[in-house]
Tab-separated table of C-alpha atoms in Angstrom:
chain	number	residue	atom	x	y	z
V	936	MET	CA	-6.990	-14.325	16.384
V	937	SER	CA	-7.759	-17.080	17.572
V	938	ILE	CA	-9.454	-19.186	14.837
V	939	LYS	CA	-7.031	-20.127	11.922
V	940	THR	CA	-7.859	-20.527	8.575
V	941	THR	CA	-6.189	-23.911	8.239
V	942	ASP	CA	-8.558	-25.420	10.970
V	943	LEU	CA	-11.644	-23.299	9.335
V	944	CYS	CA	-10.760	-25.091	6.189
V	945	ASP	CA	-10.603	-28.647	8.032
V	946	GLU	CA	-13.850	-28.186	9.880
V	947	PHE	CA	-15.908	-26.659	7.039
V	948	GLY	CA	-14.712	-28.334	4.230
V	949	ALA	CA	-16.021	-26.912	0.570
V	950	SER	CA	-18.576	-24.706	2.326
V	951	ALA	CA	-15.158	-22.309	3.624
V	952	ARG	CA	-14.533	-20.679	0.569
V	953	VAL	CA	-10.946	-19.795	0.369
V	954	LEU	CA	-9.944	-16.901	-1.890
V	955	LEU	CA	-6.831	-17.254	-4.373
V	956	PRO	CA	-3.455	-16.382	-3.069
V	957	ILE	CA	-3.279	-13.172	-4.407
V	958	PHE	CA	-2.985	-10.669	-1.656
V	959	GLN	CA	-0.099	-9.073	0.097
V	960	ASP	CA	-0.048	-8.210	4.107
V	961	LEU	CA	0.280	-4.494	3.982
V	962	GLY	CA	-0.887	-3.514	7.805
V	963	GLY	CA	0.465	-4.033	10.619
V	964	LYS	CA	-1.397	-7.182	11.640
V	965	PRO	CA	-1.625	-10.285	9.161
V	966	ASP	CA	-4.911	-11.592	10.580
V	967	PHE	CA	-8.621	-10.407	10.902
V	968	GLN	CA	-12.153	-12.044	11.185
V	969	GLY	CA	-15.436	-10.232	11.018
V	970	PRO	CA	-18.914	-9.821	9.239
V	971	ALA	CA	-18.021	-8.147	5.820
V	972	VAL	CA	-18.735	-4.892	4.840
V	973	THR	CA	-18.853	-4.733	0.757
V	974	VAL	CA	-18.174	-1.663	-1.612
V	975	LYS	CA	-17.981	-1.823	-4.910
V	976	CYS	CA	-16.096	1.175	-6.354
V	977	PHE	CA	-13.348	1.655	-9.716
V	978	GLU	CA	-10.647	4.006	-9.265
V	979	ASP	CA	-13.010	6.378	-6.659
V	980	ASN	CA	-12.499	5.902	-3.139
V	981	SER	CA	-15.440	8.240	-2.113
V	982	ARG	CA	-17.474	5.601	-0.597
V	983	ILE	CA	-14.391	4.070	1.282
V	984	LYS	CA	-13.960	7.414	2.692
V	985	GLU	CA	-17.153	7.462	4.105
V	986	LEU	CA	-17.153	3.981	5.576
V	987	SER	CA	-14.086	4.595	6.978
V	988	CYS	CA	-15.432	7.228	9.158
V	989	GLN	CA	-18.501	4.978	10.464
V	990	ALA	CA	-18.075	2.781	13.208
V	991	GLY	CA	-16.625	-0.245	12.320
V	992	ALA	CA	-17.429	-2.275	15.297
V	993	GLY	CA	-15.407	-5.232	14.762
V	994	ARG	CA	-16.213	-5.734	10.885
V	995	VAL	CA	-13.966	-6.370	7.586
V	996	LEU	CA	-14.082	-3.689	4.641
V	997	VAL	CA	-14.198	-5.425	1.643
V	998	VAL	CA	-13.294	-3.565	-1.547
V	999	ASP	CA	-13.981	-4.543	-5.029
V	1000	GLY	CA	-11.879	-2.046	-6.707
V	1001	GLY	CA	-12.152	-3.871	-9.955
V	1002	GLY	CA	-8.454	-4.918	-9.796
V	1003	SER	CA	-7.097	-1.711	-10.981
V	1004	ASP	CA	-3.285	-0.693	-10.624
V	1005	ARG	CA	-3.708	2.784	-11.973
V	1006	CYS	CA	-4.370	4.598	-8.692
V	1007	ALA	CA	-4.508	3.693	-4.876
V	1008	LEU	CA	-7.998	3.405	-3.281
V	1009	PHE	CA	-7.007	4.993	0.004
V	1010	GLY	CA	-3.704	5.628	1.860
V	1011	ASP	CA	-2.537	6.691	5.319
V	1012	HIS	CA	-4.948	8.804	6.417
V	1013	ILE	CA	-8.196	6.567	5.748
V	1014	ALA	CA	-6.210	3.563	7.473
V	1015	GLU	CA	-5.765	5.776	10.231
V	1016	ASP	CA	-9.899	6.741	10.292
V	1017	LEU	CA	-10.387	2.462	10.259
V	1018	VAL	CA	-8.084	1.996	13.141
V	1019	ARG	CA	-9.462	4.941	15.123
V	1020	ASN	CA	-13.410	3.614	14.324
V	1021	GLY	CA	-12.506	0.017	15.051
V	1022	TRP	CA	-12.462	-2.012	11.810
V	1023	ALA	CA	-11.186	-5.219	12.145
V	1024	GLY	CA	-9.331	-5.373	8.376
V	1025	VAL	CA	-9.310	-4.477	4.993
V	1026	LEU	CA	-9.612	-6.732	1.754
V	1027	VAL	CA	-8.573	-4.506	-0.931
V	1028	TYR	CA	-9.093	-6.176	-4.648
V	1029	GLY	CA	-7.148	-3.492	-6.024
V	1030	TYR	CA	-4.010	-1.326	-4.518
V	1031	VAL	CA	-3.350	1.149	-1.695
V	1032	ARG	CA	-0.489	3.736	-1.000
V	1033	ASP	CA	1.555	4.927	2.086
V	1034	LYS	CA	3.413	1.404	2.735
V	1035	ALA	CA	5.690	2.211	5.397
V	1036	VAL	CA	2.815	3.993	7.298
V	1037	LEU	CA	0.371	1.155	6.802
V	1038	ARG	CA	2.652	-1.553	8.223
V	1039	THR	CA	2.946	0.536	11.531
V	1040	LEU	CA	-0.687	0.708	12.096
V	1041	PRO	CA	-2.599	-2.163	14.287
V	1042	ILE	CA	-4.916	-3.120	11.468
V	1043	ALA	CA	-4.900	-5.948	8.696
V	1044	ILE	CA	-4.755	-4.955	5.480
V	1045	LYS	CA	-4.577	-7.108	2.396
V	1046	ALA	CA	-4.535	-5.646	-1.268
V	1047	LEU	CA	-2.990	-6.312	-4.555
V	1048	GLY	CA	-0.006	-4.129	-4.091
V	1049	VAL	CA	0.933	-0.567	-3.684
V	1050	THR	CA	1.045	2.449	-6.034
V	1051	PRO	CA	1.913	6.103	-5.426
V	1052	ALA	CA	-1.341	7.457	-7.700
V	1053	LYS	CA	-4.102	8.519	-5.612
V	1054	SER	CA	-7.913	7.817	-6.975
V	1055	THR	CA	-10.349	10.235	-8.039
V	1056	LYS	CA	-13.388	11.507	-6.105
V	1057	ARG	CA	-16.469	11.284	-8.278
V	1058	ASN	CA	-18.782	10.305	-5.475
V	1059	GLU	CA	-19.220	6.967	-6.992
V	1060	GLY	CA	-19.373	3.550	-5.717
V	1061	GLN	CA	-21.826	1.375	-4.368
V	1062	VAL	CA	-22.095	-0.477	-0.515
V	1063	GLY	CA	-23.840	-3.511	0.295
V	1064	LEU	CA	-23.798	-5.321	-2.788
V	1065	ASN	CA	-22.697	-8.969	-3.705
V	1066	VAL	CA	-19.002	-8.475	-4.790
V	1067	THR	CA	-17.032	-11.191	-6.927
V	1068	ILE	CA	-12.688	-11.278	-6.180
V	1069	ALA	CA	-10.170	-13.775	-5.946
V	1070	GLY	CA	-12.458	-16.605	-7.182
V	1071	GLN	CA	-15.223	-16.095	-4.538
V	1072	THR	CA	-18.130	-14.052	-3.790
V	1073	ILE	CA	-18.764	-12.271	-0.977
V	1074	ALA	CA	-22.247	-10.954	0.428
V	1075	ASP	CA	-22.415	-8.293	2.803
V	1076	GLY	CA	-22.540	-10.158	5.911
V	1077	ASP	CA	-20.578	-12.949	5.254
V	1078	GLN	CA	-18.071	-13.691	7.728
V	1079	LEU	CA	-14.090	-13.279	6.729
V	1080	PHE	CA	-11.385	-14.865	8.309
V	1081	ALA	CA	-7.631	-14.019	7.226
V	1082	ASP	CA	-4.131	-15.046	8.511
V	1083	ASP	CA	-0.726	-15.944	7.156
V	1084	ASP	CA	-2.050	-18.887	5.379
V	1085	GLY	CA	-4.751	-16.874	3.538
V	1086	VAL	CA	-8.360	-15.230	3.006
V	1087	LEU	CA	-11.403	-17.493	3.641
V	1088	VAL	CA	-15.499	-16.626	3.628
V	1089	LEU	CA	-18.277	-18.164	5.369
V	1090	ASP	CA	-21.928	-17.593	4.638
V	1091	ALA	CA	-23.629	-15.278	7.146
V	1092	SER	CA	-25.432	-18.565	7.955
V	1093	ARG	CA	-22.232	-20.357	9.238
V	1094	VAL	CA	-21.294	-17.459	11.697
V	1095	GLN	CA	-22.453	-19.417	14.586
V	1096	GLY	CA	-20.719	-22.181	13.388
V	1097	ALA	CA	-17.367	-20.509	13.414
V	1098	ALA	CA	-17.292	-18.419	16.555
């Protein structure tokens, strides 16, 4: 990644919305940048599975799982789909599993942590909603940046300024 979050904070000031530092790096890469695709789901990964099978085109999957630690919203199979389909990264306000495999994949995965329990499939969840996680609201299409220093969001209208 060529653009550092620290440089973006310096350049954009308060309009660079920094997420609270609550995420762990669980993928094989520490950084991502790209437009957000938001999904809101609680203990059901049906929408995540559907999205992982679509062309990512360098986008970042932003999952609002409500912070639940009762189950993982995805593991190695979905992560492998995300890599295969060209997603830039995943930000999960929730938990994932298969940490040992996730660390070997060439994708950035930031989540609250890991748990071995799998999610249910009730065909629930919504795509494209504004989600509020880690102190910031993220809209579908907002530009996300993440590296070892943290995660930040720029409004979609600022994308040209960050490119």
